[in-house]
Short mmCIF file of C-alpha atoms in Angstrom, two decimals:
data_model
loop_
_atom_site.label_atom_id
_atom_site.label_comp_id
_atom_site.label_asym_id
_atom_site.label_seq_id
_atom_site.Cartn_x
_atom_site.Cartn_y
_atom_site.Cartn_z
CA MET A 1 -7.25 16.99 -16.21
CA PRO A 2 -4.89 15.55 -13.56
CA ALA A 3 -6.37 13.82 -10.55
CA SER A 4 -4.64 12.77 -7.37
CA LEU A 5 -5.70 10.93 -4.29
CA SER A 6 -4.21 9.49 -1.17
CA TYR A 7 -5.77 6.62 0.71
CA VAL A 8 -4.75 4.88 3.93
CA TRP A 9 -5.82 1.38 4.96
CA ASN A 10 -5.30 -0.03 8.45
CA ILE A 11 -5.09 -3.85 8.58
CA PRO A 12 -5.76 -5.09 12.14
CA HIS A 13 -4.62 -8.43 13.63
CA PHE A 14 -1.88 -8.72 11.02
CA SER A 15 0.13 -11.39 12.82
CA SER A 16 -2.84 -13.76 12.93
CA LEU A 17 -4.10 -13.32 9.34
CA SER A 18 -4.63 -16.65 7.61
CA CYS A 19 -6.03 -15.43 4.27
CA LEU A 20 -4.09 -15.72 1.03
CA SER A 21 -4.96 -12.16 -0.03
CA MET A 22 -7.17 -9.29 1.03
CA TYR A 23 -8.58 -6.12 -0.54
CA SER A 24 -9.02 -2.70 0.98
CA PRO A 25 -12.38 -0.99 0.85
CA ALA A 26 -12.85 0.63 -2.57
CA PHE A 27 -12.11 4.32 -3.05
CA PRO A 28 -13.37 6.28 -6.08
CA ILE A 29 -11.24 8.28 -8.46
CA ARG A 30 -12.10 9.24 -12.01
CA ALA A 31 -15.16 6.97 -12.28
CA HIS A 32 -13.29 3.86 -11.16
CA MET A 33 -13.34 2.05 -7.83
CA TRP A 34 -9.71 1.54 -6.82
CA LYS A 35 -8.46 -0.90 -4.17
CA ILE A 36 -5.19 -1.85 -2.55
CA TYR A 37 -4.65 -5.56 -2.28
CA VAL A 38 -2.20 -7.36 -0.08
CA TYR A 39 -0.84 -10.88 0.07
CA PRO A 40 0.16 -11.06 3.77
CA ASN A 41 2.54 -14.00 3.11
CA GLY A 42 3.53 -12.99 -0.42
CA ASN A 43 1.64 -13.72 -3.63
CA ASN A 44 3.49 -17.02 -3.93
CA ASN A 45 2.72 -17.70 -0.23
CA SER A 46 6.45 -18.06 0.47
CA GLY A 47 6.23 -16.31 3.83
CA ARG A 48 9.31 -14.21 3.00
CA GLN A 49 7.89 -10.97 1.56
CA ILE A 50 4.62 -9.07 1.80
CA SER A 51 3.18 -8.34 -1.67
CA ILE A 52 1.19 -5.14 -2.27
CA TYR A 53 -0.67 -4.07 -5.40
CA LEU A 54 -2.99 -1.34 -6.65
CA ASP A 55 -6.14 -2.42 -8.51
CA SER A 56 -7.77 0.19 -10.77
CA GLY A 57 -11.13 -1.55 -11.01
CA ILE A 58 -11.15 -0.52 -14.67
CA THR A 59 -13.90 -2.15 -16.72
CA ASP A 60 -13.99 0.05 -19.83
CA ASN A 61 -11.56 0.20 -22.75
CA ASN A 62 -9.84 3.43 -21.73
CA ASP A 63 -6.18 3.67 -20.75
CA LEU A 64 -5.34 5.23 -17.38
CA PRO A 65 -1.69 6.35 -17.23
CA CYS A 66 -0.70 6.79 -13.62
CA THR A 67 2.12 7.30 -11.17
CA PHE A 68 1.62 5.86 -7.72
CA LYS A 69 3.43 5.28 -4.46
CA LEU A 70 2.56 2.46 -2.09
CA ALA A 71 3.76 2.63 1.50
CA VAL A 72 3.89 0.59 4.69
CA VAL A 73 3.89 3.11 7.52
CA ASN A 74 6.46 2.99 10.31
CA TYR A 75 5.43 4.18 13.78
CA LYS A 76 8.77 3.78 15.56
CA LYS A 77 9.29 6.70 17.90
CA GLY A 78 12.36 8.86 18.14
CA LEU A 79 12.43 10.80 14.88
CA ALA A 80 10.58 14.03 14.26
CA PRO A 81 8.23 14.28 11.27
CA THR A 82 9.64 15.93 8.16
CA GLU A 83 6.80 18.46 8.04
CA PRO A 84 4.96 20.08 10.94
CA SER A 85 1.58 19.31 9.38
CA VAL A 86 2.02 15.54 9.24
CA ASP A 87 1.10 13.02 11.89
CA ALA A 88 3.88 13.10 14.50
CA SER A 89 3.33 9.41 15.32
CA ILE A 90 4.56 8.37 11.85
CA ASN A 91 8.26 7.87 11.28
CA TRP A 92 8.56 9.04 7.68
CA ARG A 93 12.28 8.24 7.46
CA GLU A 94 11.65 4.55 8.14
CA THR A 95 8.35 4.20 6.26
CA ILE A 96 8.83 1.88 3.27
CA VAL A 97 7.71 3.55 0.02
CA LYS A 98 7.82 2.11 -3.49
CA GLU A 99 6.87 4.04 -6.61
CA SER A 100 5.79 2.94 -10.07
CA ASP A 101 4.40 4.23 -13.35
CA HIS A 102 1.80 2.09 -15.06
CA VAL A 103 -0.86 2.39 -17.74
CA PHE A 104 -3.91 0.69 -16.26
CA THR A 105 -6.17 -0.99 -18.81
CA LYS A 106 -8.97 -3.53 -18.79
CA ARG A 107 -6.37 -6.26 -19.40
CA ALA A 108 -3.74 -4.81 -17.04
CA LYS A 109 -5.93 -3.43 -14.28
CA ASP A 110 -3.53 -4.01 -11.40
CA TRP A 111 0.13 -3.34 -10.72
CA GLY A 112 2.43 -3.42 -7.74
CA PHE A 113 5.22 -5.18 -5.94
CA ARG A 114 5.62 -8.91 -5.40
CA GLU A 115 8.49 -8.25 -2.99
CA PHE A 116 7.40 -5.12 -1.18
CA MET A 117 9.32 -5.75 2.03
CA PRO A 118 10.61 -8.70 4.05
CA LEU A 119 8.04 -10.16 6.44
CA GLU A 120 10.77 -10.70 9.02
CA LYS A 121 11.29 -6.93 9.17
CA LEU A 122 7.56 -6.17 9.06
CA ARG A 123 6.80 -8.53 11.96
CA ASP A 124 9.76 -7.46 14.11
CA PRO A 125 8.20 -5.62 17.09
CA GLN A 126 11.30 -3.40 17.37
CA ALA A 127 11.13 -2.29 13.72
CA GLY A 128 8.03 -0.11 14.19
CA PHE A 129 5.74 -1.37 11.41
CA LEU A 130 3.32 -3.26 13.64
CA ASN A 131 1.25 -0.81 15.66
CA ASP A 132 -0.90 -2.71 18.18
CA ASP A 133 -0.73 -5.75 15.82
CA ALA A 134 -1.94 -3.66 12.87
CA ILE A 135 -0.13 -2.41 9.79
CA THR A 136 -1.00 0.68 7.81
CA VAL A 137 -0.73 0.64 4.02
CA GLY A 138 -1.13 3.81 2.01
CA VAL A 139 -1.23 4.91 -1.60
CA LEU A 140 -0.62 8.23 -3.30
CA LEU A 141 -2.07 8.06 -6.78
CA GLU A 142 -1.67 10.59 -9.60
CA LEU A 143 -3.52 10.13 -12.88
CA ALA A 144 -2.38 12.04 -15.97
#
C-alpha cells in the first residue's frame, strides 16, 4: 500500500547557527519516525555547501523502498505560483529541489545530498532563500 507525505521545516536564525548539524522534529509515516537533517556548513564543515538528508528512523529489519524530493524554498517575489492552490509567497521556479530513490534499511537509514546548494547562494539576501533570516526545507516522500 503506497504512502506519501510532505513535511516542511522552518529553520530560524540561519545566518547565526553554530551547530555542526541539526534535526527536524520527527514526523510519522508507516510506523517510523522520519526526520530531515541539515549540516548548515556542509557535512564536512567546508562552509561551501549546505548538506541535507532524510533519516527514516528505521530500527527493524524491513526494507523501505522510497522516492523522495528535498527542497529549499525560495520566497523571492515577482513570479506567480504555478498552481492557484499553492502559497503565493513561494517562488516555485527558483526553489531548489533534488530527488532521489533509496531503499532505507536498518544499516542504510539515511540518504540525501552532501552538496545540496552553495551556501553563498543560500545566504545571498537578493536570492530569496532567506526569509527573515530563516530557511524553509521541505520533503515529499513516497513509499512503495
